[in-house]
Coordinates of C-alpha atoms in Angstrom, one line a residue:
X1 CA 0.2 -57.5 -26.7
X2 CA -2.1 -55.7 -24.2
X3 CA -5.4 -54.3 -24.6
X4 CA -5.9 -51.3 -22.5
X5 CA -8.8 -50.1 -20.6
X6 CA -9.1 -47.0 -23.3
X7 CA -8.8 -49.7 -25.9
X8 CA -12.0 -51.6 -24.8
X9 CA -14.2 -48.4 -24.6
X10 CA -13.0 -47.8 -28.1
X11 CA -13.9 -51.4 -29.3
X12 CA -17.2 -50.7 -27.6
X13 CA -17.7 -47.6 -29.5
X14 CA -16.8 -49.0 -32.5
X15 CA -19.2 -52.2 -32.4
X16 CA -22.1 -49.4 -31.4
X17 CA -21.1 -47.0 -34.3
X18 CA -21.3 -50.0 -36.8
X19 CA -25.0 -50.1 -36.0
X20 CA -25.4 -46.6 -36.0
X21 CA -24.2 -45.6 -39.3
X22 CA -21.1 -44.0 -40.4
X23 CA -22.3 -40.3 -39.8
X24 CA -21.9 -41.2 -36.1
X25 CA -18.6 -43.0 -36.5
X26 CA -17.0 -40.2 -38.5
X27 CA -17.8 -37.6 -35.3
X28 CA -16.5 -40.6 -33.0
X29 CA -13.3 -41.1 -35.3
X30 CA -12.4 -37.4 -35.4
X31 CA -13.3 -36.8 -31.6
X32 CA -11.1 -39.7 -30.6
X33 CA -8.1 -38.0 -32.3
X34 CA -7.7 -36.0 -29.3
X35 CA -6.3 -38.7 -27.7
X36 CA -2.7 -38.3 -28.7
X37 CA -1.1 -39.8 -25.4
X38 CA -3.3 -42.5 -25.0
X39 CA -2.7 -46.4 -26.2
X40 CA -5.5 -48.4 -27.2
X41 CA -3.3 -51.1 -27.7
X42 CA 0.6 -51.8 -26.5
X43 CA 2.5 -53.9 -29.0
X44 CA 5.7 -54.2 -27.7
X45 CA 7.2 -50.7 -28.1
X46 CA 4.8 -49.6 -30.4
X47 CA 1.5 -47.7 -29.6
X48 CA -1.8 -48.4 -31.3
X49 CA -3.9 -45.1 -30.6
X50 CA -7.7 -45.2 -30.0
X51 CA -7.9 -43.2 -33.0
X52 CA -5.9 -45.6 -35.3
X53 CA -8.0 -48.3 -33.7
X54 CA -11.5 -47.0 -34.6
X55 CA -10.2 -46.4 -38.0
X56 CA -10.8 -50.0 -38.9
X57 CA -14.3 -49.7 -37.7
X58 CA -15.1 -46.3 -39.9
X59 CA -13.5 -48.3 -42.7
X60 CA -15.6 -51.0 -42.2
X61 CA -18.8 -49.0 -42.2
X62 CA -18.1 -47.0 -45.1
X63 CA -16.2 -49.0 -47.6
X64 CA -19.2 -51.7 -47.7
X65 CA -21.0 -48.9 -49.4
X66 CA -20.6 -49.5 -53.3
X67 CA -20.6 -45.8 -54.5
X68 CA -18.3 -44.7 -51.5
X69 CA -16.0 -47.4 -52.2
X70 CA -15.7 -46.1 -55.6
X71 CA -15.1 -42.7 -54.5
X72 CA -12.5 -43.7 -52.3
X73 CA -10.6 -45.7 -55.2
X74 CA -10.8 -42.9 -57.6
X75 CA -9.3 -40.4 -55.0
X76 CA -6.0 -42.7 -55.6
X77 CA -6.2 -41.9 -59.5
X78 CA -3.6 -40.1 -61.0
X79 CA -3.1 -36.9 -60.6
X80 CA -5.5 -36.5 -57.3
X81 CA -4.1 -35.9 -54.2
X82 CA -4.5 -39.3 -52.8
X83 CA -2.2 -40.6 -55.8
X84 CA 0.6 -38.3 -54.6
X85 CA 0.1 -39.2 -50.7
X86 CA 0.0 -43.0 -51.7
X87 CA 3.4 -42.3 -53.8
X88 CA 4.7 -40.8 -50.7
X89 CA 3.9 -43.9 -48.6
X90 CA 5.1 -46.4 -51.1
X91 CA 8.7 -44.2 -51.7
X92 CA 9.0 -43.9 -48.1
X93 CA 8.1 -47.3 -46.8
X94 CA 10.6 -49.2 -49.8
X95 CA 13.2 -46.5 -48.7
X96 CA 12.8 -47.3 -45.0
X97 CA 13.5 -50.7 -45.7
X98 CA 16.3 -50.8 -48.0
X99 CA 18.2 -47.6 -47.1
X100 CA 19.3 -48.3 -43.5
X101 CA 20.8 -51.4 -44.8
X102 CA 22.4 -50.5 -47.8
X103 CA 23.7 -47.1 -46.6
X104 CA 24.6 -48.6 -43.0
X105 CA 27.3 -46.5 -41.2
X106 CA 27.7 -44.2 -43.8
X107 CA 26.0 -41.4 -41.8
X108 CA 25.1 -40.7 -38.4
X109 CA 21.4 -40.5 -37.3
X110 CA 19.4 -38.9 -34.2
X111 CA 17.1 -42.4 -34.1
X112 CA 13.4 -41.6 -34.1
X113 CA 12.5 -45.3 -32.9
X114 CA 14.9 -47.9 -31.0
X115 CA 17.8 -49.2 -33.2
X116 CA 20.6 -51.8 -32.6
X117 CA 22.5 -49.5 -30.4
X118 CA 22.4 -48.6 -26.7
X119 CA 20.0 -45.6 -26.3
X120 CA 22.2 -42.9 -25.3
X121 CA 20.0 -39.6 -26.5
X122 CA 22.8 -38.8 -29.3
X123 CA 23.6 -39.9 -32.6
X124 CA 23.9 -43.5 -33.6
X125 CA 25.4 -44.9 -37.2
X126 CA 22.7 -45.2 -39.5
X127 CA 20.7 -48.5 -39.4
X128 CA 17.2 -49.9 -39.4
X129 CA 15.1 -48.5 -36.3
X130 CA 11.9 -49.6 -35.2
X131 CA 10.0 -46.4 -36.3
X132 CA 10.6 -47.7 -40.2
X133 CA 7.3 -49.8 -39.5
X134 CA 5.5 -47.4 -36.9
X135 CA 6.0 -44.5 -39.3
X136 CA 4.7 -46.5 -42.2
X137 CA 1.7 -47.8 -40.2
X138 CA 0.7 -44.0 -39.2
X139 CA 1.3 -42.5 -42.6
X140 CA -0.8 -45.9 -44.0
X141 CA -3.7 -44.6 -41.5
X142 CA -2.9 -41.1 -42.9
X143 CA -3.8 -42.2 -46.5
X144 CA -6.8 -44.2 -45.6
X145 CA -8.3 -41.4 -43.3
X146 CA -8.0 -39.0 -46.1
X147 CA -9.6 -41.2 -48.7
X148 CA -12.6 -42.1 -46.0
X149 CA -12.9 -38.7 -45.5
X150 CA -13.3 -37.8 -49.2
X151 CA -16.1 -40.4 -49.5
X152 CA -18.2 -39.6 -46.4
X153 CA -17.8 -35.7 -47.6
X154 CA -19.2 -36.7 -50.9
X155 CA -22.9 -36.1 -49.8
X156 CA -24.0 -32.9 -47.7
X157 CA -25.0 -35.2 -44.6
X158 CA -21.5 -36.7 -44.6
X159 CA -19.8 -33.3 -45.1
X160 CA -22.1 -31.9 -42.1
X161 CA -20.9 -34.7 -40.1
X162 CA -17.2 -34.0 -40.4
X163 CA -17.7 -30.4 -39.9
X164 CA -19.1 -31.2 -36.5
X165 CA -16.4 -33.8 -35.9
X166 CA -13.8 -31.3 -36.2
X167 CA -15.7 -28.9 -33.9
X168 CA -16.1 -31.6 -31.4
X169 CA -12.4 -32.5 -31.9
X170 CA -11.7 -28.7 -30.9
X171 CA -14.1 -28.5 -27.9
X172 CA -12.5 -31.8 -26.3
X173 CA -9.0 -30.7 -27.0
X174 CA -9.9 -27.4 -25.1
X175 CA -11.7 -29.2 -22.3
X176 CA -8.7 -31.6 -21.6
X177 CA -6.5 -28.7 -21.6
X178 CA -8.7 -27.0 -18.8
X179 CA -8.9 -30.1 -17.0
X180 CA -5.2 -30.5 -17.4
X181 CA -4.5 -27.1 -15.4
X182 CA -7.3 -27.8 -12.7
X183 CA -6.2 -31.2 -11.9
X184 CA -2.9 -30.0 -11.5
X185 CA -4.1 -27.5 -9.2
X186 CA -5.9 -29.6 -7.3
X187 CA -3.6 -32.8 -7.2
X188 CA -6.1 -35.0 -9.2
X189 CA -3.5 -35.7 -12.1
X190 CA -4.2 -39.4 -11.4
X191 CA -7.3 -38.7 -13.5
X192 CA -5.2 -38.6 -16.6
X193 CA -3.8 -41.8 -16.2
X194 CA -5.8 -43.9 -18.5
X195 CA -5.4 -41.4 -21.5
X196 CA -1.5 -41.1 -20.7
X197 CA -0.6 -44.8 -21.1
X198 CA 1.4 -44.6 -24.2
X199 CA 4.9 -45.7 -24.3
X200 CA 6.3 -42.1 -24.7
X201 CA 8.5 -39.5 -22.8
X202 CA 5.8 -37.4 -21.0
X203 CA 6.0 -33.8 -19.9
X204 CA 3.0 -33.3 -18.2
X205 CA 4.4 -31.8 -14.9
X206 CA 7.2 -29.4 -16.3
X207 CA 6.7 -25.8 -15.0
X208 CA 8.2 -22.7 -16.6
X209 CA 8.8 -19.8 -14.4
X210 CA 6.3 -21.1 -11.9
X211 CA 3.5 -21.7 -14.5
X212 CA 2.7 -25.1 -15.4
X213 CA 2.9 -26.1 -19.0
X214 CA -0.6 -27.1 -20.6
X215 CA -0.4 -30.5 -22.3
X216 CA -4.0 -31.6 -22.2
X217 CA -4.2 -35.0 -23.9
X218 CA -0.9 -34.7 -25.5
X219 CA 2.6 -35.8 -24.3
X220 CA 3.9 -32.4 -23.8
X221 CA 3.2 -28.7 -24.4
X222 CA 4.5 -28.5 -27.9
X223 CA 2.2 -31.3 -29.2
X224 CA -0.6 -29.5 -27.5
X225 CA 0.1 -26.1 -29.1
X226 CA 1.0 -27.6 -32.5
X227 CA -2.4 -29.5 -32.7
X228 CA -4.3 -26.6 -31.5
X229 CA -3.1 -24.5 -34.0
X230 CA -5.3 -26.6 -36.4
X231 CA -8.4 -25.8 -34.0
X232 CA -7.3 -21.8 -34.4
X233 CA -7.4 -22.2 -37.9
X234 CA -10.4 -23.8 -38.5
X235 CA -12.5 -22.4 -35.9
X236 CA -11.3 -18.8 -36.5
X237 CA -12.3 -19.2 -40.1
X238 CA -15.8 -20.5 -39.4
X239 CA -16.4 -17.6 -37.1
X240 CA -14.8 -15.0 -39.6
X241 CA -17.6 -16.5 -42.5
X242 CA -20.2 -16.4 -39.9
X243 CA -20.7 -20.3 -39.6
X244 CA -21.7 -22.0 -36.4
X245 CA -21.2 -18.8 -34.6
X246 CA -22.6 -20.2 -31.1
X247 CA -19.6 -22.6 -31.2
X248 CA -16.7 -21.7 -33.3
X249 CA -16.3 -18.1 -31.8
X250 CA -16.0 -19.5 -28.4
X251 CA -13.7 -22.4 -29.5
X252 CA -11.4 -20.1 -31.5
X253 CA -11.1 -17.6 -28.3
X254 CA -10.5 -20.5 -25.7
X255 CA -8.0 -22.4 -27.9
X256 CA -6.0 -19.2 -28.8
X257 CA -5.9 -18.3 -25.1
X258 CA -4.7 -22.0 -24.1
X259 CA -2.0 -22.0 -26.9
X260 CA -0.6 -18.7 -25.3
X261 CA -0.7 -20.1 -21.8
X262 CA 0.8 -23.2 -22.8
X263 CA 4.2 -21.8 -22.7
X264 CA 5.2 -23.6 -25.9
X265 CA 7.8 -21.5 -27.8
X266 CA 6.4 -23.4 -31.0
X267 CA 2.8 -22.2 -30.5
X268 CA 3.8 -18.8 -29.6
X269 CA 5.9 -18.3 -32.5
X270 CA 3.4 -19.8 -34.8
X271 CA 0.4 -18.2 -33.5
X272 CA 1.0 -14.5 -35.0
X273 CA 1.4 -16.3 -38.6
X274 CA -1.8 -18.1 -37.8
X275 CA -3.3 -14.5 -37.0
X276 CA -2.1 -13.1 -40.5
X277 CA -3.7 -16.1 -42.4
X278 CA -7.1 -15.3 -40.8
X279 CA -6.9 -11.7 -41.2
X280 CA -6.1 -12.2 -45.0
X281 CA -9.3 -14.6 -44.9
X282 CA -11.2 -11.7 -43.3
X283 CA -10.0 -9.3 -46.1
X284 CA -11.3 -11.3 -48.9
X285 CA -14.2 -12.6 -47.0
X286 CA -15.8 -9.2 -46.2
X287 CA -17.3 -6.9 -48.8
X288 CA -20.5 -7.8 -51.1
X289 CA -23.7 -9.1 -50.4
X290 CA -22.3 -12.2 -49.0
X291 CA -19.7 -10.7 -46.9
X292 CA -20.0 -11.1 -43.2
X293 CA -20.2 -8.7 -40.4
X294 CA -17.4 -10.6 -38.4
X295 CA -15.0 -10.3 -41.5
X296 CA -15.7 -6.6 -41.9
X297 CA -15.3 -5.8 -38.4
X298 CA -11.8 -7.3 -38.3
X299 CA -10.7 -6.0 -41.3
X300 CA -11.7 -2.6 -39.8
X301 CA -10.9 -2.4 -36.3
X302 CA -8.2 -5.2 -36.0
X303 CA -5.1 -3.1 -37.1
X304 CA -6.0 0.0 -34.6
X305 CA -6.7 -2.4 -31.7
X306 CA -3.6 -4.3 -32.2
X307 CA -1.6 -0.5 -32.1
X308 CA -3.6 0.5 -29.3
X309 CA -2.9 -2.6 -27.1
X310 CA 0.6 -1.9 -28.1
X311 CA 0.6 1.5 -27.1
X312 CA -1.0 0.6 -23.5
X313 CA 1.9 -2.2 -23.0
X314 CA 4.5 0.5 -24.3
X315 CA 3.1 3.0 -21.6
X316 CA 2.8 0.6 -18.6
X317 CA 6.3 -0.1 -17.4
X318 CA 5.3 -2.9 -15.1
X319 CA 3.0 -4.5 -17.6
X320 CA 5.6 -4.3 -20.3
X321 CA 8.3 -5.7 -18.2
X322 CA 6.1 -8.8 -17.1
X323 CA 5.4 -9.7 -20.8
X324 CA 8.9 -9.3 -22.2
X325 CA 10.4 -11.6 -19.3
X326 CA 7.3 -14.1 -20.4
X327 CA 8.5 -13.9 -24.3
X328 CA 12.1 -13.4 -23.4
X329 CA 12.0 -16.6 -21.6
X330 CA 9.9 -18.4 -24.1
X331 CA 11.2 -16.9 -27.6
X332 CA 14.0 -14.2 -27.4
X333 CA 16.5 -16.5 -25.2
X334 CA 15.2 -19.7 -26.4
X335 CA 18.0 -20.1 -28.7
X336 CA 20.3 -20.4 -26.1
X337 CA 18.7 -23.0 -24.1
X338 CA 19.7 -26.6 -23.7
X339 CA 16.3 -27.5 -25.6
X340 CA 17.1 -25.2 -28.4
X341 CA 20.5 -26.2 -29.2
X342 CA 19.2 -30.0 -28.8
X343 CA 16.5 -29.5 -31.3
X344 CA 19.1 -27.6 -33.6
X345 CA 21.5 -30.4 -33.6
X346 CA 18.7 -32.6 -34.6
X347 CA 17.8 -30.5 -37.6
X348 CA 21.9 -30.2 -38.6
X349 CA 22.0 -33.9 -38.3
X350 CA 19.0 -34.2 -40.4
X351 CA 20.4 -32.2 -43.5
X352 CA 23.6 -34.0 -43.3
X353 CA 21.4 -37.3 -43.6
X354 CA 19.8 -35.7 -46.6
X355 CA 23.4 -34.8 -47.9
X356 CA 25.1 -38.2 -46.9
X357 CA 22.0 -40.2 -48.6
X358 CA 22.7 -38.2 -52.1
X359 CA 19.2 -36.5 -51.7
X360 CA 17.4 -39.5 -51.6
X361 CA 16.7 -39.8 -47.7
X362 CA 17.5 -42.4 -45.3
X363 CA 14.0 -43.8 -45.1
X364 CA 10.6 -42.9 -43.8
X365 CA 10.9 -43.2 -39.7
X366 CA 14.5 -43.2 -39.7
X367 CA 15.7 -40.1 -38.0
X368 CA 14.2 -37.6 -36.0
X369 CA 14.6 -33.9 -36.8
X370 CA 12.7 -30.8 -35.0
X371 CA 11.3 -29.2 -38.1
X372 CA 8.9 -30.7 -40.5
X373 CA 11.0 -29.3 -43.7
X374 CA 14.1 -31.3 -42.3
X375 CA 12.1 -34.2 -41.4
X376 CA 11.0 -34.5 -45.2
X377 CA 14.4 -34.0 -46.5
X378 CA 16.3 -36.1 -44.0
X379 CA 13.6 -39.2 -44.2
X380 CA 12.5 -39.2 -47.8
X381 CA 14.8 -36.7 -49.8
X382 CA 14.0 -34.6 -52.7
X383 CA 11.4 -37.3 -54.3
X384 CA 9.4 -37.6 -51.0
X385 CA 9.4 -33.8 -50.8
X386 CA 8.2 -33.3 -54.0
X387 CA 5.5 -35.9 -53.7
X388 CA 4.2 -34.2 -50.3
X389 CA 4.1 -30.9 -52.1
X390 CA 2.2 -32.1 -55.0
X391 CA -0.1 -33.5 -52.4
X392 CA -0.9 -30.1 -50.9
X393 CA -0.9 -28.2 -54.0
X394 CA -3.8 -30.6 -55.5
X395 CA -5.6 -30.8 -52.1
X396 CA -5.4 -27.3 -51.2
X397 CA -5.2 -25.3 -54.5
X398 CA -7.7 -26.4 -56.5
X399 CA -10.8 -23.9 -56.3
X400 CA -14.1 -26.1 -55.6
X401 CA -17.7 -25.0 -55.6
X402 CA -19.6 -21.7 -55.5
X403 CA -17.5 -19.3 -53.3
X404 CA -19.1 -17.7 -50.2
X405 CA -21.6 -20.9 -49.8
X406 CA -21.3 -23.1 -46.7
X407 CA -19.5 -26.0 -48.4
X408 CA -16.7 -23.2 -49.6
X409 CA -16.3 -21.6 -46.4
X410 CA -16.2 -25.1 -44.5
X411 CA -13.4 -26.1 -47.2
X412 CA -11.6 -22.5 -46.8
X413 CA -11.8 -23.4 -42.8
X414 CA -10.0 -26.8 -43.3
X415 CA -7.4 -25.3 -45.5
X416 CA -6.4 -22.6 -43.2
X417 CA -6.6 -25.3 -40.2
X418 CA -4.0 -27.3 -42.3
X419 CA -1.9 -24.3 -42.8
X420 CA -1.9 -23.6 -39.3
X421 CA -0.6 -26.9 -38.2
X422 CA 2.0 -26.9 -40.9
X423 CA 3.3 -23.5 -39.7
X424 CA 3.6 -25.2 -36.1
X425 CA 5.1 -28.3 -37.7
X426 CA 8.0 -26.4 -39.4
X427 CA 8.9 -24.9 -36.2
X428 CA 8.7 -28.0 -34.1
X429 CA 7.6 -31.2 -36.3
X430 CA 9.6 -34.2 -35.4
X431 CA 8.5 -36.4 -38.3
X432 CA 7.1 -36.8 -41.5
X433 CA 3.8 -37.8 -40.1
X434 CA 1.7 -34.7 -39.4
X435 CA -1.0 -36.5 -38.0
X436 CA -4.5 -37.6 -38.5
X437 CA -6.1 -34.6 -37.8
X438 CA -4.0 -32.8 -40.7
X439 CA -5.3 -35.4 -43.2
X440 CA -8.9 -35.3 -41.8
X441 CA -9.0 -31.5 -42.6
X442 CA -7.1 -32.2 -46.0
X443 CA -9.8 -34.5 -46.9
X444 CA -12.5 -32.1 -45.8
X445 CA -10.8 -29.3 -47.9
X446 CA -10.7 -31.6 -50.8
X447 CA -14.4 -32.9 -50.6
X448 CA -17.3 -31.8 -52.9
X449 CA -20.8 -32.7 -51.6
X450 CA -22.0 -30.7 -54.6
X451 CA -21.7 -33.6 -56.9
X452 CA -24.1 -35.6 -54.8
X453 CA -26.3 -37.7 -57.0
X454 CA -30.0 -37.5 -56.7
X455 CA -30.2 -41.3 -56.9
X456 CA -31.8 -44.1 -54.7
X457 CA -29.7 -44.3 -51.5
X458 CA -26.4 -46.2 -51.5
X459 CA -26.9 -50.0 -51.0
X460 CA -24.5 -52.3 -49.2
X461 CA -22.8 -55.2 -50.9
X462 CA -24.1 -57.4 -48.3
X463 CA -28.1 -56.2 -48.6
X464 CA -28.2 -56.5 -52.5
X465 CA -31.2 -58.5 -53.5
X466 CA -30.8 -60.7 -56.4
X467 CA -34.3 -61.7 -58.3

């Protein structure tokens, strides 16, 4: 086990935030989620990322409050979203221990982690893999993050702190992407060594058609584009709703351009669907006394503007050819590329794992796929897919608070961010774990600060005085 420099930095931040309070802790925690290619601690072949390490400090600073602890605990009651997520974790973890052993050699898998067989980049017989443990840890962290966000978001001050944290994440994500392009052009890529130290396969120097692929603080372009879709959905919705205009509009525009520039096929394919979600949001958010000018402007002018841009491109043969070649390389002809064929085979094997396991799955973290849907089916089968569906339905479909208020608009932005991230995961998601950012947004979507009581401030267990 080795403690990395960014791990020392995280520990110092954690110690400081224990004294600064959980409002500061939540902003730092969400901001640290941007370091998707970093390892704070290396344990064998496993990586403990900075945000996962800091999660322990966040839990310590939140759960020592009696009311926050009760809210976090009640989030696990039936039939709340936390209950279904906990069921998915328990089922997937137990299955991950027993299925690879009971069904050993009954099917071939694309292993997500290292197995007892030599790594050839192809299939191996079903058996235990190292990622059975690491994925269980990651999903446990997702569950803990979700209930902590619910507890912190139960007050208006905490709810606003989480919102600020997500905007900080979006800003940091865009900053590292721009820095990635700048350092590549100037030969200063060594600046990223401290935040690209995890034991992953990195694709930070890949070039497509003479264009450097943007990875930012993530291992590869598809990971950067996938997580950026969450920022697109969140900041775009806030801008449409007229909230935090100074930051949300700029972050939405910059992040959208970076996704397009990233050369990620998954990002380019998912982005139009994200725009459809935002347009539908604008349609329902405009009009009436509480409607916003931004939403009304998008509803009225977006369709003719899109038609005008399409007409200009169609009439300019040079521009049309350049754009066509770009999208043909990344999307239209992608299905015949070696990468697409390989990823398609992952999904084929994942679906076969689902069938060979009688619909139960081969265990959380056992097989790698290239789509979140196939990851669910192959790893946790029909039971786990149903549990996740119940989690998503209960977390996102319930109407909370008064429409068109600040809290409702932020919850709507969080839901849209989750929807955009999931669209990207459906295109290129390799695992059941959607990442901390998804569950942070899911927790924000489920938080109800309107129920904040007008009682005395929270009291820590350790400071209760007995007369």
